[in-house]
C-alpha positions as protocol buffer text, in pm:
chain_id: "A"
residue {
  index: 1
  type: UNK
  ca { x: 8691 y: 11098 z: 8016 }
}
residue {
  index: 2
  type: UNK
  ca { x: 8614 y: 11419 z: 8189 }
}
residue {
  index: 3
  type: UNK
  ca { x: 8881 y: 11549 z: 8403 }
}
residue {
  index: 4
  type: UNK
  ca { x: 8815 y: 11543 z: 8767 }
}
residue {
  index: 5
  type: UNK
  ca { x: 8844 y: 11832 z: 9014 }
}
residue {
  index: 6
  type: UNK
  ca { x: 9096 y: 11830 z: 9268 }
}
residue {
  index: 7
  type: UNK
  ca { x: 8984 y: 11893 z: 9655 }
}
residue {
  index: 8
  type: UNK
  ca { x: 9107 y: 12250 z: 9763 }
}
residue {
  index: 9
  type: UNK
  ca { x: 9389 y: 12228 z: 10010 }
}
residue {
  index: 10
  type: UNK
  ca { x: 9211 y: 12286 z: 10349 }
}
residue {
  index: 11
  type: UNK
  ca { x: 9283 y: 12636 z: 10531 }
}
residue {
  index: 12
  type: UNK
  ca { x: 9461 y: 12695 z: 10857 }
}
residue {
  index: 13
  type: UNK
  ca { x: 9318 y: 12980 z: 11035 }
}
residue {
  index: 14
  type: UNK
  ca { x: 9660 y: 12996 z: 11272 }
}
residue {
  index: 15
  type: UNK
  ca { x: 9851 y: 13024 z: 10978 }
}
residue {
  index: 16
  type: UNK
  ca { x: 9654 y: 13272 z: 10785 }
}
residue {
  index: 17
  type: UNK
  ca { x: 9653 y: 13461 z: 11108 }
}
residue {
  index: 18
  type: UNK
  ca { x: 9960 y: 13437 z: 11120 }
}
residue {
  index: 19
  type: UNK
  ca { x: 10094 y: 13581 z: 10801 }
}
residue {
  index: 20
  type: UNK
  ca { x: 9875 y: 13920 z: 10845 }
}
residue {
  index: 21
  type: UNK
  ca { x: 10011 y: 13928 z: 11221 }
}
residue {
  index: 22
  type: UNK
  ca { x: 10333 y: 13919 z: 11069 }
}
residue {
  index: 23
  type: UNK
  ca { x: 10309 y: 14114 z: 10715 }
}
residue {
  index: 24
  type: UNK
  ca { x: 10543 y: 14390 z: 10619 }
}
residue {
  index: 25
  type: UNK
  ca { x: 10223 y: 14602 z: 10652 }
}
residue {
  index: 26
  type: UNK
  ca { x: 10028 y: 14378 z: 10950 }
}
residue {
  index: 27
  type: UNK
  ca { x: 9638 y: 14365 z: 10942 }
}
residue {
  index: 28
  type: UNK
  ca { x: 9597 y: 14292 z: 11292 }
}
residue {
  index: 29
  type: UNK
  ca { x: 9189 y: 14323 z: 11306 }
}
residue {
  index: 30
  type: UNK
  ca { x: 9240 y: 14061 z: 11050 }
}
residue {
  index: 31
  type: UNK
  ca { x: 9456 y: 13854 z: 11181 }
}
residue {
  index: 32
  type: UNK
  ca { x: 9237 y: 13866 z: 11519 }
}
residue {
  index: 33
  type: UNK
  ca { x: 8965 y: 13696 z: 11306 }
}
residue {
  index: 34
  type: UNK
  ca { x: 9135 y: 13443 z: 11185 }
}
residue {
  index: 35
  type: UNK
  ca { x: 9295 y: 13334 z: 11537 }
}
residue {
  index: 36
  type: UNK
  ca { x: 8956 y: 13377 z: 11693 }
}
residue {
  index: 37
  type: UNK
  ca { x: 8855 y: 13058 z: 11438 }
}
residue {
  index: 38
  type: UNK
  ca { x: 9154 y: 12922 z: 11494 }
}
residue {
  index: 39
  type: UNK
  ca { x: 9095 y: 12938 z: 11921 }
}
residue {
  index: 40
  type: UNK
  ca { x: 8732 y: 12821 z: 11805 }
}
residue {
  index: 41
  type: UNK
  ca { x: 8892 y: 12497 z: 11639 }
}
residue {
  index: 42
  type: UNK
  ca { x: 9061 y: 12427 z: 11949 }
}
residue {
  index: 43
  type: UNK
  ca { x: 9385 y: 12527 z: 11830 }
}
residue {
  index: 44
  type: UNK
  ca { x: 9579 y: 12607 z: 12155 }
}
residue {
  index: 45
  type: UNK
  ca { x: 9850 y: 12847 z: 11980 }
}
residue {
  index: 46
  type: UNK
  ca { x: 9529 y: 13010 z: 11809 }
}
residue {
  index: 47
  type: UNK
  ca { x: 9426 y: 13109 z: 12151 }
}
residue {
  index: 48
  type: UNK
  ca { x: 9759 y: 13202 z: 12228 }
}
residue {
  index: 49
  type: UNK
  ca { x: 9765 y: 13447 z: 11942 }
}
residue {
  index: 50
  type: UNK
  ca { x: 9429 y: 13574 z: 12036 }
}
residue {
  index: 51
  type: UNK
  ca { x: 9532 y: 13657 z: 12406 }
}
residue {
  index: 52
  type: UNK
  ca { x: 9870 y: 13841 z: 12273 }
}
residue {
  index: 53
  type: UNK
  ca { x: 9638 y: 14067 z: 12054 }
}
residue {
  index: 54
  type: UNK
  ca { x: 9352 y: 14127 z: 12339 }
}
residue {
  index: 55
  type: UNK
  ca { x: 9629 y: 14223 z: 12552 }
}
residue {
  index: 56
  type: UNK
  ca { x: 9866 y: 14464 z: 12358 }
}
residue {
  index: 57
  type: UNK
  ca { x: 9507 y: 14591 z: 12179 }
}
residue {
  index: 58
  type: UNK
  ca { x: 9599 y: 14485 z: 11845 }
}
residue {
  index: 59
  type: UNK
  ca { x: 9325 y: 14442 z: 11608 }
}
residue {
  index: 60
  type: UNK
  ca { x: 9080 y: 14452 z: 11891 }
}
residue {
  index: 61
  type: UNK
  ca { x: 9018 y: 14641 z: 12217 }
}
residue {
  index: 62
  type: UNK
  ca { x: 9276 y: 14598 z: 12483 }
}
residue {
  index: 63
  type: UNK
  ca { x: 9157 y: 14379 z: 12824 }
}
residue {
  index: 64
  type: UNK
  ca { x: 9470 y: 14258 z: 12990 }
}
residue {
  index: 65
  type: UNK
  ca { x: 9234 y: 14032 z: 13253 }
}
residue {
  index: 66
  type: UNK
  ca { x: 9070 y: 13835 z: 12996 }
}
residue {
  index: 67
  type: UNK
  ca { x: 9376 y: 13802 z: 12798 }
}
residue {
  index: 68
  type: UNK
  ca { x: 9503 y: 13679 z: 13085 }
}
residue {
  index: 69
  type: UNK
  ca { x: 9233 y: 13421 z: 13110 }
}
residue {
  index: 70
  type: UNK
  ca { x: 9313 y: 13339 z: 12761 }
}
residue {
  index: 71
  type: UNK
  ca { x: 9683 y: 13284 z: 12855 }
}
residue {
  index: 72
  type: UNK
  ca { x: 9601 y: 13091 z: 13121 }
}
residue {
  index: 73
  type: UNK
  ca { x: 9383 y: 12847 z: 12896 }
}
residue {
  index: 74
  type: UNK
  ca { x: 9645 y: 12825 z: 12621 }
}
residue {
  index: 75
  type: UNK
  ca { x: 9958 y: 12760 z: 12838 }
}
residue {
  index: 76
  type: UNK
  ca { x: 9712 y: 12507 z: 13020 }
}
residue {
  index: 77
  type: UNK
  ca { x: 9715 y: 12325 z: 12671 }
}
residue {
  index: 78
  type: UNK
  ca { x: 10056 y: 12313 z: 12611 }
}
residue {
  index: 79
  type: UNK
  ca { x: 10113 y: 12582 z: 12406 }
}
residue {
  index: 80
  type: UNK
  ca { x: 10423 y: 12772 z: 12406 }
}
residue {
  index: 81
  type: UNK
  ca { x: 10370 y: 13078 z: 12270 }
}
residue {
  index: 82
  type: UNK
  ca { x: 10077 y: 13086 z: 12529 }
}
residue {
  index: 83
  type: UNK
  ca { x: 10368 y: 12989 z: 12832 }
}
residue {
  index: 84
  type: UNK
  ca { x: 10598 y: 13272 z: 12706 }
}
residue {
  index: 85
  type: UNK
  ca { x: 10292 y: 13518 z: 12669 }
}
residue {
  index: 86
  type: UNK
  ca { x: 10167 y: 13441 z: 13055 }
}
residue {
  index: 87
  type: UNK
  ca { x: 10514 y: 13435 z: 13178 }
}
residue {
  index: 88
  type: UNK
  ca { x: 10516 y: 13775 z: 13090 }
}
residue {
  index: 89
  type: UNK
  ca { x: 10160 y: 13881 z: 13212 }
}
residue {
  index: 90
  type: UNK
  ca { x: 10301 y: 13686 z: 13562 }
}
residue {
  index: 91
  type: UNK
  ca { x: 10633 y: 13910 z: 13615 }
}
residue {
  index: 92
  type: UNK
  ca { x: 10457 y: 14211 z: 13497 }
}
residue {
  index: 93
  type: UNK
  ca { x: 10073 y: 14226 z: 13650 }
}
residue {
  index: 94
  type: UNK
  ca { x: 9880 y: 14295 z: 13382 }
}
residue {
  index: 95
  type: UNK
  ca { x: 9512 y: 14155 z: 13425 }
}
residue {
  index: 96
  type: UNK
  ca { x: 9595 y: 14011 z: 13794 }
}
residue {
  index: 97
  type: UNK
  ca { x: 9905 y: 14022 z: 14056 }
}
residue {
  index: 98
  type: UNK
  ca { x: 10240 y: 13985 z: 13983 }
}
residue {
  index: 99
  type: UNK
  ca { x: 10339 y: 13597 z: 14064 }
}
residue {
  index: 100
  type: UNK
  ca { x: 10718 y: 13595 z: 13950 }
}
residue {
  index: 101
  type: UNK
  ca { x: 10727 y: 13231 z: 14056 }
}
residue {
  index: 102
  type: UNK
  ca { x: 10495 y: 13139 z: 13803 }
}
residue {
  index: 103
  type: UNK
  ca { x: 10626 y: 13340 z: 13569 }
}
residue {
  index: 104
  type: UNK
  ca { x: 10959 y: 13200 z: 13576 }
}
residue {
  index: 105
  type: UNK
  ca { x: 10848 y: 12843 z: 13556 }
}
residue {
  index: 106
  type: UNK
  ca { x: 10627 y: 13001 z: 13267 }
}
residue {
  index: 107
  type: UNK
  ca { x: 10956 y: 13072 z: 13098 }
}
residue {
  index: 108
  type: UNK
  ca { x: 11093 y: 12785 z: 13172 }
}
residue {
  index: 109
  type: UNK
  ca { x: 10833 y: 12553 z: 13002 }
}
residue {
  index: 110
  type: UNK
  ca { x: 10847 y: 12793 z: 12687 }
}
residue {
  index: 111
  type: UNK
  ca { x: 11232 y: 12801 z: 12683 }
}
residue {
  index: 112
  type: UNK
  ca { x: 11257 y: 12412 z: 12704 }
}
residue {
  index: 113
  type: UNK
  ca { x: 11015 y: 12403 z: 12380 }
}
residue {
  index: 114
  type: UNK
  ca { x: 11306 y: 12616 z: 12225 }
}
residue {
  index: 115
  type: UNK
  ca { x: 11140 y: 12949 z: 12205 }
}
residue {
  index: 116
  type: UNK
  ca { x: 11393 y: 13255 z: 12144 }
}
residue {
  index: 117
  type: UNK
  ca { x: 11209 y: 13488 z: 12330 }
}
residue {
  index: 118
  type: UNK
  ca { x: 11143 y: 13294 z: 12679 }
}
residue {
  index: 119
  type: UNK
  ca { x: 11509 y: 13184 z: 12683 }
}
residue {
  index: 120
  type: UNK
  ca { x: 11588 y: 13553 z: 12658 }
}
residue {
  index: 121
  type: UNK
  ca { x: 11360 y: 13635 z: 12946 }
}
residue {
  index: 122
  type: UNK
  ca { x: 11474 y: 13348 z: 13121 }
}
residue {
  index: 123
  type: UNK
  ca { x: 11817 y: 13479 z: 13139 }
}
residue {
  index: 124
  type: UNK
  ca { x: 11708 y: 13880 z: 13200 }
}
residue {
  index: 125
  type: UNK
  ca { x: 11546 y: 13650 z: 13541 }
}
residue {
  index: 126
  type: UNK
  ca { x: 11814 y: 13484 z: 13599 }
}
residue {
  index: 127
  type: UNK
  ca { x: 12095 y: 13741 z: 13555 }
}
residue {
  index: 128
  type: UNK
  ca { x: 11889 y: 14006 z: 13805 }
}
residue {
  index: 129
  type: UNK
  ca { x: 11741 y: 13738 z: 14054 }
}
residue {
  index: 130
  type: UNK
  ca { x: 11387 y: 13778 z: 13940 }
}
residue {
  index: 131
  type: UNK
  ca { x: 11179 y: 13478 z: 14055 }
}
residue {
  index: 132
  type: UNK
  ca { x: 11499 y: 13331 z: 14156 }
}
residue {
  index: 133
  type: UNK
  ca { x: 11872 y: 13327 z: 14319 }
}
residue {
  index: 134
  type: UNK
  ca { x: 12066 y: 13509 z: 14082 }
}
residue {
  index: 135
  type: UNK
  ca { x: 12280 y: 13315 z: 13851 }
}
residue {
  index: 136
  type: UNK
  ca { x: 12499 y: 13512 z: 13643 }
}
residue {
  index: 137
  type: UNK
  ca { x: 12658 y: 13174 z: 13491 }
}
residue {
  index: 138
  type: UNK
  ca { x: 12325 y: 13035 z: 13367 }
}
residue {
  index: 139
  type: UNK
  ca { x: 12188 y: 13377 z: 13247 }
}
residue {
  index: 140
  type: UNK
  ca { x: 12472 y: 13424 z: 12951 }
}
residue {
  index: 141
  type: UNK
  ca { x: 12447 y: 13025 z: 12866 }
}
residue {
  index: 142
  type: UNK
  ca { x: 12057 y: 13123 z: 12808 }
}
residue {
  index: 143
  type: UNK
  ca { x: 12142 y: 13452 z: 12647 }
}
residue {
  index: 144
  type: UNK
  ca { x: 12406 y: 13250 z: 12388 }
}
residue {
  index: 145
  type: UNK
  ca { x: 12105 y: 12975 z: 12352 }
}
residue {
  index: 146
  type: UNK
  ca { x: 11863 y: 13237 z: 12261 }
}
residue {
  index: 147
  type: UNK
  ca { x: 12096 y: 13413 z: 11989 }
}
residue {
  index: 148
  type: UNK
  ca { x: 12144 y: 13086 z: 11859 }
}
residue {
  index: 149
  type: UNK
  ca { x: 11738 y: 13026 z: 11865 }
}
residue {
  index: 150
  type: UNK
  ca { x: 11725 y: 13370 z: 11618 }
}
residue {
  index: 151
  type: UNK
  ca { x: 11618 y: 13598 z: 11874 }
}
residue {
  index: 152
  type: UNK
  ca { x: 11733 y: 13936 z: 11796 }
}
residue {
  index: 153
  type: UNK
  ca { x: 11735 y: 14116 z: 12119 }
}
residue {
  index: 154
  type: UNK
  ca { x: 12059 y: 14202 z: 12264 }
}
residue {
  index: 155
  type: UNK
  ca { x: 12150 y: 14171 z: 12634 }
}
residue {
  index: 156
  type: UNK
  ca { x: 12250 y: 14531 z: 12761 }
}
residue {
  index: 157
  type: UNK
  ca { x: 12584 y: 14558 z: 13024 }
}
residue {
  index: 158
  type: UNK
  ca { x: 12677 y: 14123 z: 13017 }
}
residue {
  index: 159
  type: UNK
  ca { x: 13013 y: 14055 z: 12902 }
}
residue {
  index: 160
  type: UNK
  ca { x: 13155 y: 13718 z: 12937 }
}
residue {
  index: 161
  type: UNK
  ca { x: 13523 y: 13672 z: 13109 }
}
residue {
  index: 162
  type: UNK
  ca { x: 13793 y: 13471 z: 12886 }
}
residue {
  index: 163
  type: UNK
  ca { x: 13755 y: 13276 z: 13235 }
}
residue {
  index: 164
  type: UNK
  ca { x: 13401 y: 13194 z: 13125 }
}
residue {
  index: 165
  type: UNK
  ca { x: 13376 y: 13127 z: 12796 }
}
residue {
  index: 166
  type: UNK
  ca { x: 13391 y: 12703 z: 12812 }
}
residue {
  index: 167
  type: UNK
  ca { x: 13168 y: 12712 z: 13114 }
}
residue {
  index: 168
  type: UNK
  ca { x: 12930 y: 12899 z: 12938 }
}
residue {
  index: 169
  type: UNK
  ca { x: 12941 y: 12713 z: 12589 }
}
residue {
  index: 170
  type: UNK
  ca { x: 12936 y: 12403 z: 12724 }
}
residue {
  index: 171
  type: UNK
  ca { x: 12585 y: 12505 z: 12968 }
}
residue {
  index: 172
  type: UNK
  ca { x: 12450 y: 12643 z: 12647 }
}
residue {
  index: 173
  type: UNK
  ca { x: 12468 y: 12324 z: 12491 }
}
residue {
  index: 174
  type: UNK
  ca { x: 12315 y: 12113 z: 12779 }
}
residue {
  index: 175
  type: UNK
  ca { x: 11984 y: 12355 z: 12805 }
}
residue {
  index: 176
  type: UNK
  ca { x: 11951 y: 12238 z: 12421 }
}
residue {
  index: 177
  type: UNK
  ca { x: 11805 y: 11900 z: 12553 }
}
residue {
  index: 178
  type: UNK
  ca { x: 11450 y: 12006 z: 12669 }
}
residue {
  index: 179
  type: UNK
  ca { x: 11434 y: 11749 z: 12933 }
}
residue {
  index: 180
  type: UNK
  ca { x: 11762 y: 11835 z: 13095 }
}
residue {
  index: 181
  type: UNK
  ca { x: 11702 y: 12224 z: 13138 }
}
residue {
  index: 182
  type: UNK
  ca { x: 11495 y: 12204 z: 13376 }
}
residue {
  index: 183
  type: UNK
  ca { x: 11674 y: 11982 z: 13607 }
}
residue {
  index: 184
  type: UNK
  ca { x: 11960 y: 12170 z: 13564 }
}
residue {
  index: 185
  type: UNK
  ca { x: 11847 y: 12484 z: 13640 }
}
residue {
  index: 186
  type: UNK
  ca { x: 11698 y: 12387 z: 13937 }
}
residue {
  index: 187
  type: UNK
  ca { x: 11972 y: 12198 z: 14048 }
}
residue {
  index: 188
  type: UNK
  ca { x: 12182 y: 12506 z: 14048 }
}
residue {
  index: 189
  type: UNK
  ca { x: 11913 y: 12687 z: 14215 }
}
residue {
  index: 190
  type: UNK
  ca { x: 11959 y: 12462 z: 14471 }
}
residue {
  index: 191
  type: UNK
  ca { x: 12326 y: 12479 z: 14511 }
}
residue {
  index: 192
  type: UNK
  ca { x: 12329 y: 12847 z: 14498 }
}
residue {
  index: 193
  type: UNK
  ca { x: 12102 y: 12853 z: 14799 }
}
residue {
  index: 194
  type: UNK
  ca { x: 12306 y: 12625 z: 14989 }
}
residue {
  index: 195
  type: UNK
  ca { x: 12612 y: 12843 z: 14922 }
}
residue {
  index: 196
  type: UNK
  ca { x: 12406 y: 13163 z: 15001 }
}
residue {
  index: 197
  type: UNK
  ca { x: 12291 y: 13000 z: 15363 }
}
residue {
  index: 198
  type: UNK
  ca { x: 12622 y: 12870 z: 15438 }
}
residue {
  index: 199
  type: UNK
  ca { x: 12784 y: 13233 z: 15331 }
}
residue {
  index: 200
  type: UNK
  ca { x: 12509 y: 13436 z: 15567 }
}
residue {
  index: 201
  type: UNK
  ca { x: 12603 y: 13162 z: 15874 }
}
residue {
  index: 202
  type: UNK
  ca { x: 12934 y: 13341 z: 15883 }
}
residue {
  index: 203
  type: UNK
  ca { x: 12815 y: 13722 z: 15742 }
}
residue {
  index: 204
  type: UNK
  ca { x: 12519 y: 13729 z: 15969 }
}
residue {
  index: 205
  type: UNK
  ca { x: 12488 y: 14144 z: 15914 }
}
residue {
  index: 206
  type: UNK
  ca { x: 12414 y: 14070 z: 15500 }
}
residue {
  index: 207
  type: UNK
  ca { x: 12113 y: 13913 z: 15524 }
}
residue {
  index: 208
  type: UNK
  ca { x: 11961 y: 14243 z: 15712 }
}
residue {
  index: 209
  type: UNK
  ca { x: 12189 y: 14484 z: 15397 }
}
residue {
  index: 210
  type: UNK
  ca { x: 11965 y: 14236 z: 15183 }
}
residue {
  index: 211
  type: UNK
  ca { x: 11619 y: 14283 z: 15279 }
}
residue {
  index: 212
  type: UNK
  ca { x: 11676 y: 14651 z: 15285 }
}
residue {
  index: 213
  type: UNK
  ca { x: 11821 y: 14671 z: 14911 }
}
residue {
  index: 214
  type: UNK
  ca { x: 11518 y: 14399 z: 14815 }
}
residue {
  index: 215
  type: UNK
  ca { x: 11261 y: 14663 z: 14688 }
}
residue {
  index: 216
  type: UNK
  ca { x: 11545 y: 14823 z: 14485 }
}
residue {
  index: 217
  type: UNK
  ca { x: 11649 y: 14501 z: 14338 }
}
residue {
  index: 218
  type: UNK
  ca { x: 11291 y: 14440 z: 14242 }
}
residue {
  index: 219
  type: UNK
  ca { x: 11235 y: 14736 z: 14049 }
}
residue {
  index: 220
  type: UNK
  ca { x: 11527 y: 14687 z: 13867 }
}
residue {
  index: 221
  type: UNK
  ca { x: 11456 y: 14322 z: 13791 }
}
residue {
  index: 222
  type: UNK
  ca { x: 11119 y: 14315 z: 13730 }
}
residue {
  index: 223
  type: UNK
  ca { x: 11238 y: 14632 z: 13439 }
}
residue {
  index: 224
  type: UNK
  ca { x: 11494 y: 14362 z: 13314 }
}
residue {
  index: 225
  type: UNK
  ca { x: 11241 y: 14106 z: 13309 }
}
residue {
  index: 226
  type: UNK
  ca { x: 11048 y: 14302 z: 13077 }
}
residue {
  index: 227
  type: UNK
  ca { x: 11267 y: 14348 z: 12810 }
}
residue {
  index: 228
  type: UNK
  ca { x: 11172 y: 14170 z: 12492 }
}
residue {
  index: 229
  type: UNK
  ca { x: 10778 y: 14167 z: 12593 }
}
residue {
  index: 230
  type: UNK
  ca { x: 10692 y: 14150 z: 12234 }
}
residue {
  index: 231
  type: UNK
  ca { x: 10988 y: 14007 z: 12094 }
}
residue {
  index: 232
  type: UNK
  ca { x: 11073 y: 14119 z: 11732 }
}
residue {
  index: 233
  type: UNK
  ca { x: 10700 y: 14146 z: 11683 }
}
residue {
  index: 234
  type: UNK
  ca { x: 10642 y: 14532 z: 11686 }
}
residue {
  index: 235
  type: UNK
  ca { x: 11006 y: 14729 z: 11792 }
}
residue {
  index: 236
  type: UNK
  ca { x: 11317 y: 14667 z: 11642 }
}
residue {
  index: 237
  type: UNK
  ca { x: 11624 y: 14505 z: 11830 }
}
residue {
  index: 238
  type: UNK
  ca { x: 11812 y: 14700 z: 12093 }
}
residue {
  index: 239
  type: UNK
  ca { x: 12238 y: 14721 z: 12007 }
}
residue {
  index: 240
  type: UNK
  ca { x: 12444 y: 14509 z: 12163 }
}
residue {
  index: 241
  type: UNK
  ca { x: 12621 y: 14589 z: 12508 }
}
residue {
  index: 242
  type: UNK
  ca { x: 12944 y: 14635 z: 12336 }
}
residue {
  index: 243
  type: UNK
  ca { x: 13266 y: 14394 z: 12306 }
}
residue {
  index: 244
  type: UNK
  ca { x: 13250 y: 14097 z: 12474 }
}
residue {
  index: 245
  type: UNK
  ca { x: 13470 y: 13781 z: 12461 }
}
residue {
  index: 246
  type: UNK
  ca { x: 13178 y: 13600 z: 12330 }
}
residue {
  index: 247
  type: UNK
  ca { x: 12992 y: 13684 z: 12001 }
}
residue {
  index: 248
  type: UNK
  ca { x: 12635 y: 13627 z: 12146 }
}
């Protein structure tokens, strides 16, 4: 009896794409074509990986609006690597205004899925006010949750107080559940802007100090926010801010 031939294992353009993107050597114009089939298959993390190429100019020319676009499509879809991508493209401006709003909740969504990177970014918002109240607390339980994801970026200047440390463990482990984080954090975005009204009824000269410091506190944020734009994809990780009572 003849042997029969077995069926070829079918291809995955994301994940071919994927291995070039990521390749000791990369092979990015490669790569671009297979995520381009990929996008064309309807994968949404295909067209994720297509917009993230169009807009740092890797393996194709750069064109921050219609990566943008393609952002826009893939976070639409659910992906997360799209939501992290276009969280950034929000708090930065590239391809369209600056909407930190959007871009936070852009973290958010990606951050709840348990990417590294977002949660990072999520706490370099939260920790400088960026989109948000400030909320020192939060920011290291994110910045613990994303060293515990693998990310390798290092948060520069955050310490955490021996006062701290169980607060802080114990809010890392509730953003683990994806459908508590965000209910939490906006809970205590809530609460911190009840304290922050009640606090400028009886300080009534800090709310003017405020507004005049705002457009200094912006630059510096919206430099924080930055940090980790491509990940561990193409720099290598920044040290660490030095001791600290909690090994991030």
């Amino acid at each position: 009896m003849p042997p029969c031939d077995l069926p070829a294992p079918a291809i995955n353009p994301l994940q071919q794409g994927l291995a070039l993107f990521h390749a000791t050597s990369p092979d990015y114009r490669r790569a671009v074509g297979w995520f381009r089939a990929a996008a064309e298959s309807n994968d949404r993390d295909g067209l994720a990986m297509l917009g993230l190429c169009q807009l740092e100019g890797l393996g194709m020319p750069a064109d921050a609006v219609q990566a943008r676009a393609l952002l826009e499509q893939a976070a639409a879809r659910g992906s997360v690597i799209g939501r992290y991508q276009l969280g950034r493209v929000l708090m930065t401006g590239r391809g369209g205004p600056t909407d930190e709003s959007r871009g936070l909740s852009a973290y958010i969504a990606a951050a709840a899925k348990n990417h590294a990177e977002a949660s990072f970014n999520l706490a370099n918002c939260l920790h400088a006010g960026v989109g948000c109240l400030p909320d020192r607390l939060a920011a290291k339980a994110l910045y613990l949750r994303s060293r515990t994801l693998g990310c390798t970026l290092r948060p520069q200047g955050v310490r955490v107080q021996q006062r701290e440390l169980k607060a802080v463990r114990a809010l890392a482990l509730r953003f683990a559940d994806p459908h508590r984080m965000i209910f939490l954090l906006q809970e205590r975005q809530q609460e911190l802007s009840l304290a922050l009204a009640i606090a400028e009824q009886h300080q009534p000269g800090r709310s003017a100090q405020a507004t005049r410091s705002q457009p200094w506190r912006l630059a510096a944020g919206v430099m924080v926010a930055m940090a980790g734009t491509l990940g561990h994809y193409l720099r290598p990780a920044s040290r660490d801010a030095g001791p600290t009572t909690l090994t991030f």
